[in-house]
Amino acid sequence: MSNAPIKVSRRDFIIRSTQAGTAFALGLSLPGLGSGAVAAEGPAGADNSHTETPEVNAWVVIEPDDTVIIRIARSEMGQGTLTGLAQLVAEELMCDWSKVTTEYPTPGENLKRDRVWGSFSTGGSRGIRESHDYVRKGGAVARQMLIQAAAEAWDVPMDECTAANSVITHGPTGRTTTYGKVASAAAELWPPEHVALKDPDDWTLIGKPVKRLDTLDKLNGKQVFGADLKLPGMLNAAIKACPVFTGKLSSFDDAAVRDKPGVRAVVAVGENAVAVVAETWWQAKTALDALPITWDKGEHADLSSADIDAMLDAGLTSSEQVFVGNAAGNAEQGLAGAAKTIEAVYAYPYQNHATMEPMNATAVWTPERCEVWCPTQDGMAALEAAADAAGLPIDRCDVHKIHLGGGFGRRGAFHDFVTQAVTIAKQLPGTPVKLLWTREEDMAHGHYHPVTKCKLVGGLDENGGLTALHVRISGQSILAAVRPQWMGDDGADPVTFQGFHADGDHAISYSVPNLLVEHAMRNPPVPPGFWRGVNINQNAIYLECFIDELAHAAGKDPLDFRRKLMAEHPKSLAVLEAVADRIGWGKPAADGVHRGLAVVKTFGSYVAACAEVSVDGGKVKVHRIVAATDPGYAVNPQQIEAQVEGSFVYGLSALFHGECTLENGAVVQSNFHDYPSMQIKDMPQVEVIVMPSGDFWGGIGEPTIAVAAPAVLNAVFAATGKRVRRVPLKYAELS
Amino acid sequence: MAKLKVNGELLQVEADPSTPLLWVLREQLGLTGTKYGCGIGVCGSCTVHIDGAAVRACTLPIAEVNEGQEIVTIEGLSASNDHPLQQAWAELDVPQCGYCQPGIIMTAAALLAENPDPSDADIDAAVTNICRCGTFNRVRRGIHLAATMKKNGGAS
């Protein structure tokens, strides 16, 4: 790459491209409105590419006052990725952390710039573990350019200059300057082609429990979520879709509500929904409640949970549509030759994500352009959904991301709310429309944690060692419905086997000489989705509770029994030993308190938990959970602790309460009164052991969710001698 | 036309008397810190103070509120984000997604006003809000820390 004539061109290019992005973001012609008004009321935490300062590179903008703006492509939904990713960039940038702020580039800008920010997808605990390399390089490149700019200004060799805390120092003379002073000059330079990343031993910011960057606005009401967005001239929409998943909208009598206060339009939305658009959302919602609607409920109008149960029960023994996820030795022979075999069947229900902020999106459509503001776990996917619904080329659309009021997988693979918002806005050209779902709509139209059952048969030798294990999962495939292109050539869904794989990020933690893990795919007509933890939630219960059953059948201590199977899994064993050690496994617990263990490798991290529970009058009380996690590198230990605690709330809410049932083709549960979630009174003491062993990047947001439920269930067995094999726990008779 | 006293200001609002206070705050008065979560008074995201008591605004029609009552929302909790709970929350990095936090902070503020040194059992009884991210243990520590700060006079 030749430098000289292009220096100026690069600056021109950068200014042009960022201004183009900014102008596009704000430039939509809203009737009667200056474009600036949209910017002025734009949400905190949304894209705010308002600066005139040229970027140093795609990841870094430095203002003259030394404010460092780090661009973050992934979405913040509470998991702390915004702060963690900023730490990664800042580590290499060697800037003053106290002056770091962040912004989201828009997906539209990403497309224009040849996807310079990489993936926007925020799920599967991937934010840090799949972008650590290129975001650190982004920081390192920017640092080199800043140093080069200073060196050129001083007319000294670059290698005589060093940077720390946003200050560049020329060693021989002791001269200093700041990033803010040289940022404009740095922006004119071509980036170095190669940069070396710091050795982990030299990290000063990665691994530090720094405070989150997004806390303060969340304490005083300033943080604007998608549900709070207000654009000038905006109308509000409430929506109802056919409660039966494959049903359609037949008709509605808009005359009945057209004259209600504030109502501006009643519109069909796609084939299966109707929306009322009004001046306020409350007016839209009350008018929608009064709107006579008839549905064509379609072929699944009679579907019930009993039908689904029967499908899954048949799959436990059928030989049709059966896929093998892991096999070693010969499980059939191993079981036949075992001194003792035991068998159990477990079941896990549909569950809703139930993010605290219901689904929403705000859209403006004109024949020329479409813009959307929404909470999304995947800005690029939101943009594609918007362009599809808008009927416009994708380069005439853009999405402005807003921090999410919870995601948990609901807002990543699915942008039904974006499609709907754009479909509504398209019927009111030029008018911004905010679509907000009711909680009831959110419960009725989830993309649910899939339903499965699992039959396990284990064989023990005369010494009580596990010699054979046959696992038959029966139930729903997420990929078949959501990502068929990720399925195997044979039609298998590898994600179904999470935690049972022979190797990789979701490998089984045990060596079993004769092993067969199968999946009988049974796909009921209920939309499944990725739900925090995905399939590890139930698979960890199936395996870890059954291992506990086997240990007891063998007359062994559950820890010792596991140890014997884990010689080839030292990192898994290390986290298990850590929790056992901390809780005092082998020493008596307090009176009436009993313990249970679980260990899992998932999303690339090794996690274990030991739970202490008591059961009184049939009621389970979880007192304490000790959890250990080895994510390889721990970027922000205090946020890891927060994620572990939080994952236990989500996982234990699922264990104790989480269930969506089907009647007459529709989900029965409608709100938090019949789909309860844990409260503070139910919360155990949680002790988190963060034990990064280095050399790999594991996930944080999801792994520990897997160990809470089986650890508690194993403790419940220790307390009562009763095995709970069906989630939610409310069905168990424990008194 | 109804009159409401919100964050110390007497305001006129135009809304049907059956409209829940939540939606008047959010849509008429632009006070969107008070959140919609369930609409049935279960999740607590819409918690505000009325005459100092924690009230769920999503199920309270404005017809049942009179202009003599002092309504306080998260925006009016403190002049400069210096309520002991806000300071404690910042110190402990309590929020995750943050959506339920205004409701939890308002619930906790009413508790502290009534009971300056709440026990864990008091917290369990008063804070029935739902938080799906699972911030509860930091919420508990935050309430205790705020109580200590208040006792020591370290905060307003």
CSV table of N, CA and C in Angstrom, one decimal, chain A residues 276-371:
chain,number,residue,atom,x,y,z
A,276,VAL,N,-53.8,-1.5,16.5
A,276,VAL,CA,-54.4,-0.2,16.6
A,276,VAL,C,-53.3,0.8,16.8
A,277,VAL,N,-53.4,1.9,16.0
A,277,VAL,CA,-52.4,2.9,16.1
A,277,VAL,C,-53.1,4.2,16.7
A,278,ALA,N,-52.6,4.7,17.8
A,278,ALA,CA,-53.3,5.8,18.4
A,278,ALA,C,-52.2,6.9,18.9
A,279,GLU,N,-52.8,8.0,19.4
A,279,GLU,CA,-51.8,9.0,19.9
A,279,GLU,C,-51.0,8.5,21.0
A,280,THR,N,-51.6,7.8,22.0
A,280,THR,CA,-50.8,7.2,23.1
A,280,THR,C,-51.0,5.7,23.0
A,281,TRP,N,-50.0,5.1,23.6
A,281,TRP,CA,-50.1,3.6,23.6
A,281,TRP,C,-51.3,3.1,24.5
A,282,TRP,N,-51.6,3.8,25.5
A,282,TRP,CA,-52.7,3.3,26.4
A,282,TRP,C,-54.0,3.4,25.6
A,283,GLN,N,-54.1,4.5,24.8
A,283,GLN,CA,-55.3,4.6,23.9
A,283,GLN,C,-55.3,3.4,22.9
A,284,ALA,N,-54.2,3.1,22.3
A,284,ALA,CA,-54.1,2.0,21.4
A,284,ALA,C,-54.5,0.7,22.0
A,285,LYS,N,-54.0,0.5,23.2
A,285,LYS,CA,-54.1,-0.8,23.9
A,285,LYS,C,-55.6,-1.0,24.3
A,286,THR,N,-56.2,0.1,24.8
A,286,THR,CA,-57.6,-0.1,25.3
A,286,THR,C,-58.5,-0.2,24.0
A,287,ALA,N,-58.2,0.5,23.0
A,287,ALA,CA,-59.1,0.3,21.7
A,287,ALA,C,-58.9,-1.1,21.2
A,288,LEU,N,-57.7,-1.6,21.2
A,288,LEU,CA,-57.4,-3.0,20.7
A,288,LEU,C,-58.2,-4.0,21.6
A,289,ASP,N,-58.2,-3.8,22.9
A,289,ASP,CA,-59.0,-4.7,23.8
A,289,ASP,C,-60.4,-4.7,23.4
A,290,ALA,N,-60.9,-3.6,22.9
A,290,ALA,CA,-62.4,-3.5,22.5
A,290,ALA,C,-62.6,-3.9,21.1
A,291,LEU,N,-61.6,-4.2,20.3
A,291,LEU,CA,-61.7,-4.5,18.9
A,291,LEU,C,-62.3,-5.9,18.7
A,292,PRO,N,-63.4,-6.1,18.0
A,292,PRO,CA,-63.9,-7.4,17.6
A,292,PRO,C,-62.9,-8.0,16.6
A,293,ILE,N,-62.4,-9.2,16.9
A,293,ILE,CA,-61.4,-9.8,15.9
A,293,ILE,C,-61.9,-11.3,15.8
A,294,THR,N,-61.9,-11.8,14.6
A,294,THR,CA,-62.1,-13.2,14.4
A,294,THR,C,-60.8,-13.8,13.8
A,295,TRP,N,-60.4,-14.9,14.3
A,295,TRP,CA,-59.2,-15.6,13.9
A,295,TRP,C,-59.5,-16.9,13.1
A,296,ASP,N,-58.7,-17.2,12.2
A,296,ASP,CA,-58.7,-18.5,11.5
A,296,ASP,C,-57.7,-19.3,12.2
A,297,LYS,N,-58.1,-20.1,13.2
A,297,LYS,CA,-57.1,-20.8,14.0
A,297,LYS,C,-56.3,-21.9,13.4
A,298,GLY,N,-56.7,-22.3,12.2
A,298,GLY,CA,-55.9,-23.3,11.5
A,298,GLY,C,-55.9,-24.7,12.0
A,299,GLU,N,-55.0,-25.4,11.5
A,299,GLU,CA,-55.0,-26.9,11.8
A,299,GLU,C,-54.6,-27.3,13.2
A,300,HIS,N,-54.0,-26.4,13.9
A,300,HIS,CA,-53.5,-26.7,15.3
A,300,HIS,C,-54.3,-26.2,16.4
A,301,ALA,N,-55.5,-25.8,16.1
A,301,ALA,CA,-56.4,-25.2,17.0
A,301,ALA,C,-56.7,-26.1,18.2
A,302,ASP,N,-56.5,-27.4,18.1
A,302,ASP,CA,-56.8,-28.3,19.2
A,302,ASP,C,-55.6,-28.7,20.0
A,303,LEU,N,-54.4,-28.3,19.6
A,303,LEU,CA,-53.2,-28.7,20.2
A,303,LEU,C,-53.1,-28.5,21.7
A,304,SER,N,-52.7,-29.5,22.4
A,304,SER,CA,-52.6,-29.4,23.9
A,304,SER,C,-51.2,-30.0,24.3
A,305,SER,N,-50.9,-29.6,25.6
A,305,SER,CA,-49.6,-30.2,26.1
A,305,SER,C,-49.7,-31.7,26.2
A,306,ALA,N,-50.9,-32.3,26.4
A,306,ALA,CA,-51.0,-33.7,26.4
A,306,ALA,C,-50.6,-34.3,25.0
A,307,ASP,N,-51.0,-33.7,23.9
A,307,ASP,CA,-50.6,-34.1,22.6
A,307,ASP,C,-49.0,-34.1,22.5
A,308,ILE,N,-48.5,-33.1,22.9
A,308,ILE,CA,-47.0,-32.9,22.8
A,308,ILE,C,-46.3,-34.0,23.7
A,309,ASP,N,-46.8,-34.2,24.9
A,309,ASP,CA,-46.3,-35.2,25.8
A,309,ASP,C,-46.3,-36.6,25.1
A,310,ALA,N,-47.4,-36.9,24.4
A,310,ALA,CA,-47.5,-38.2,23.7
A,310,ALA,C,-46.5,-38.3,22.6
A,311,MET,N,-46.3,-37.2,21.8
A,311,MET,CA,-45.3,-37.2,20.8
A,311,MET,C,-43.9,-37.5,21.3
A,312,LEU,N,-43.6,-36.9,22.5
A,312,LEU,CA,-42.3,-37.0,23.1
A,312,LEU,C,-42.1,-38.4,23.7
A,313,ASP,N,-43.1,-38.9,24.3
A,313,ASP,CA,-43.1,-40.2,24.9
A,313,ASP,C,-42.8,-41.2,23.9
A,314,ALA,N,-43.4,-41.1,22.7
A,314,ALA,CA,-43.2,-42.1,21.6
A,314,ALA,C,-41.7,-42.0,21.2
A,315,GLY,N,-41.2,-40.8,21.2
A,315,GLY,CA,-39.8,-40.6,20.7
A,315,GLY,C,-38.7,-41.3,21.7
A,316,LEU,N,-39.1,-41.5,22.9
A,316,LEU,CA,-38.2,-42.1,23.8
A,316,LEU,C,-37.8,-43.5,23.4
A,317,THR,N,-38.6,-44.2,22.7
A,317,THR,CA,-38.3,-45.6,22.3
A,317,THR,C,-38.4,-45.8,20.8
A,318,SER,N,-38.8,-44.9,20.0
A,318,SER,CA,-39.0,-45.1,18.6
A,318,SER,C,-37.6,-45.2,17.9
A,319,SER,N,-37.6,-45.7,16.7
A,319,SER,CA,-36.4,-45.7,15.9
A,319,SER,C,-36.5,-44.8,14.7
A,320,GLU,N,-37.5,-44.0,14.7
A,320,GLU,CA,-37.7,-43.0,13.6
A,320,GLU,C,-37.1,-41.7,13.9
A,321,GLN,N,-36.5,-41.1,12.9
A,321,GLN,CA,-35.9,-39.7,13.1
A,321,GLN,C,-35.0,-39.6,14.3
A,322,VAL,N,-34.1,-40.6,14.4
A,322,VAL,CA,-33.2,-40.7,15.5
A,322,VAL,C,-31.8,-40.4,15.0
A,323,PHE,N,-31.1,-39.5,15.7
A,323,PHE,CA,-29.8,-39.1,15.3
A,323,PHE,C,-28.8,-39.3,16.5
A,324,VAL,N,-27.6,-39.7,16.1
A,324,VAL,CA,-26.6,-40.0,17.2
A,324,VAL,C,-25.7,-38.7,17.3
A,325,GLY,N,-25.5,-38.3,18.6
A,325,GLY,CA,-24.7,-37.2,18.9
A,325,GLY,C,-23.4,-37.5,19.5
A,326,ASN,N,-23.3,-38.7,20.1
A,326,ASN,CA,-22.0,-39.1,20.6
A,326,ASN,C,-22.0,-40.6,20.8
A,327,ALA,N,-21.0,-41.3,20.5
A,327,ALA,CA,-21.0,-42.8,20.7
A,327,ALA,C,-19.5,-43.2,21.0
A,328,ALA,N,-19.4,-44.1,21.9
A,328,ALA,CA,-18.1,-44.7,22.2
A,328,ALA,C,-18.3,-46.1,22.6
A,329,GLY,N,-17.4,-47.0,22.3
A,329,GLY,CA,-17.6,-48.4,22.6
A,329,GLY,C,-18.9,-48.9,22.1
A,330,ASN,N,-19.6,-49.8,22.9
A,330,ASN,CA,-20.9,-50.3,22.5
A,330,ASN,C,-21.8,-50.3,23.7
A,331,ALA,N,-22.7,-49.3,23.7
A,331,ALA,CA,-23.5,-49.1,24.9
A,331,ALA,C,-24.5,-50.2,25.1
A,332,GLU,N,-25.0,-50.8,24.0
A,332,GLU,CA,-25.9,-51.9,24.2
A,332,GLU,C,-25.3,-53.1,24.9
A,333,GLN,N,-24.1,-53.4,24.3
A,333,GLN,CA,-23.4,-54.6,25.0
A,333,GLN,C,-22.9,-54.2,26.4
A,334,GLY,N,-22.5,-53.0,26.6
A,334,GLY,CA,-22.1,-52.6,27.9
A,334,GLY,C,-23.2,-52.7,28.9
A,335,LEU,N,-24.4,-52.3,28.5
A,335,LEU,CA,-25.5,-52.4,29.4
A,335,LEU,C,-25.9,-53.8,29.7
A,336,ALA,N,-25.8,-54.6,28.6
A,336,ALA,CA,-26.2,-56.0,28.8
A,336,ALA,C,-25.2,-56.7,29.7
A,337,GLY,N,-24.0,-56.3,29.7
A,337,GLY,CA,-23.0,-57.0,30.5
A,337,GLY,C,-22.8,-56.3,31.9
A,338,ALA,N,-23.6,-55.3,32.2
A,338,ALA,CA,-23.5,-54.6,33.5
A,338,ALA,C,-23.9,-55.4,34.7
A,339,ALA,N,-23.3,-55.2,35.8
A,339,ALA,CA,-23.7,-55.9,37.0
A,339,ALA,C,-25.1,-55.4,37.5
A,340,LYS,N,-25.3,-54.1,37.2
A,340,LYS,CA,-26.5,-53.4,37.6
A,340,LYS,C,-26.9,-52.3,36.6
A,341,THR,N,-28.1,-52.2,36.3
A,341,THR,CA,-28.5,-51.1,35.4
A,341,THR,C,-29.6,-50.3,36.1
A,342,ILE,N,-29.6,-49.0,35.9
A,342,ILE,CA,-30.8,-48.2,36.3
A,342,ILE,C,-31.2,-47.4,35.2
A,343,GLU,N,-32.5,-46.9,35.3
A,343,GLU,CA,-33.1,-46.2,34.2
A,343,GLU,C,-34.0,-45.1,34.8
A,344,ALA,N,-34.0,-44.0,34.1
A,344,ALA,CA,-34.9,-42.9,34.5
A,344,ALA,C,-35.3,-42.1,33.3
A,345,VAL,N,-36.5,-41.4,33.5
A,345,VAL,CA,-37.0,-40.5,32.4
A,345,VAL,C,-37.2,-39.1,33.0
A,346,TYR,N,-36.6,-38.1,32.4
A,346,TYR,CA,-36.7,-36.7,32.8
A,346,TYR,C,-37.5,-35.9,31.8
A,347,ALA,N,-38.0,-34.8,32.2
A,347,ALA,CA,-38.8,-34.0,31.3
A,347,ALA,C,-38.6,-32.5,31.6
A,348,TYR,N,-38.5,-31.7,30.5
A,348,TYR,CA,-38.3,-30.3,30.6
A,348,TYR,C,-39.3,-29.5,29.7
A,349,PRO,N,-40.0,-28.5,30.2
A,349,PRO,CA,-41.1,-27.9,29.5
A,349,PRO,C,-40.7,-26.7,28.6
A,350,TYR,N,-41.7,-26.2,27.9
A,350,TYR,CA,-41.6,-24.9,27.2
A,350,TYR,C,-41.4,-23.8,28.3
A,351,GLN,N,-40.6,-22.9,28.0
A,351,GLN,CA,-40.4,-21.7,28.9
A,351,GLN,C,-40.3,-20.4,28.0
A,352,ASN,N,-40.8,-19.4,28.6
A,352,ASN,CA,-40.7,-18.1,27.9
A,352,ASN,C,-39.5,-17.3,28.4
A,353,HIS,N,-39.0,-16.5,27.5
A,353,HIS,CA,-37.8,-15.6,27.9
A,353,HIS,C,-38.3,-14.6,28.9
A,354,ALA,N,-39.5,-14.0,28.7
A,354,ALA,CA,-40.0,-13.1,29.6
A,354,ALA,C,-39.0,-12.0,30.0
A,355,THR,N,-38.5,-11.3,29.0
A,355,THR,CA,-37.6,-10.1,29.3
A,355,THR,C,-38.5,-9.1,30.0
A,356,MET,N,-37.9,-8.3,30.9
A,356,MET,CA,-38.7,-7.4,31.6
A,356,MET,C,-39.3,-6.3,30.7
A,357,GLU,N,-38.5,-5.9,29.7
A,357,GLU,CA,-39.0,-5.0,28.7
A,357,GLU,C,-39.7,-5.8,27.6
A,358,PRO,N,-41.0,-5.6,27.4
A,358,PRO,CA,-41.7,-6.4,26.4
A,358,PRO,C,-41.1,-6.0,25.0
A,359,MET,N,-41.4,-6.8,24.0
A,359,MET,CA,-40.9,-6.6,22.7
A,359,MET,C,-41.4,-5.2,22.2
A,360,ASN,N,-40.5,-4.6,21.4
A,360,ASN,CA,-40.9,-3.3,20.9
A,360,ASN,C,-40.0,-2.9,19.8
A,361,ALA,N,-40.5,-2.0,18.9
A,361,ALA,CA,-39.6,-1.4,17.9
A,361,ALA,C,-40.4,-0.1,17.4
A,362,THR,N,-39.6,0.9,17.0
A,362,THR,CA,-40.1,2.1,16.5
A,362,THR,C,-39.6,2.2,15.0
A,363,ALA,N,-40.5,2.5,14.1
A,363,ALA,CA,-40.1,2.6,12.7
A,363,ALA,C,-40.7,3.8,12.0
A,364,VAL,N,-40.0,4.3,11.1
A,364,VAL,CA,-40.5,5.3,10.2
A,364,VAL,C,-40.2,4.8,8.8
A,365,TRP,N,-41.2,4.9,8.0
A,365,TRP,CA,-41.1,4.4,6.6
A,365,TRP,C,-41.6,5.5,5.6
A,366,THR,N,-40.8,5.6,4.6
A,366,THR,CA,-41.2,6.4,3.4
A,366,THR,C,-40.9,5.6,2.2
A,367,PRO,N,-41.4,6.0,1.0
A,367,PRO,CA,-41.1,5.2,-0.2
A,367,PRO,C,-39.6,5.1,-0.4
A,368,GLU,N,-38.9,6.0,0.1
A,368,GLU,CA,-37.4,6.1,-0.2
A,368,GLU,C,-36.6,5.4,0.9
A,369,ARG,N,-37.1,5.5,2.2
A,369,ARG,CA,-36.2,5.0,3.3
A,369,ARG,C,-37.0,4.4,4.4
A,370,CYS,N,-36.3,3.7,5.2
A,370,CYS,CA,-36.9,3.1,6.4
A,370,CYS,C,-35.9,3.1,7.5
A,371,GLU,N,-36.3,3.6,8.7
A,371,GLU,CA,-35.4,3.5,9.8
A,371,GLU,C,-36.1,2.9,11.0
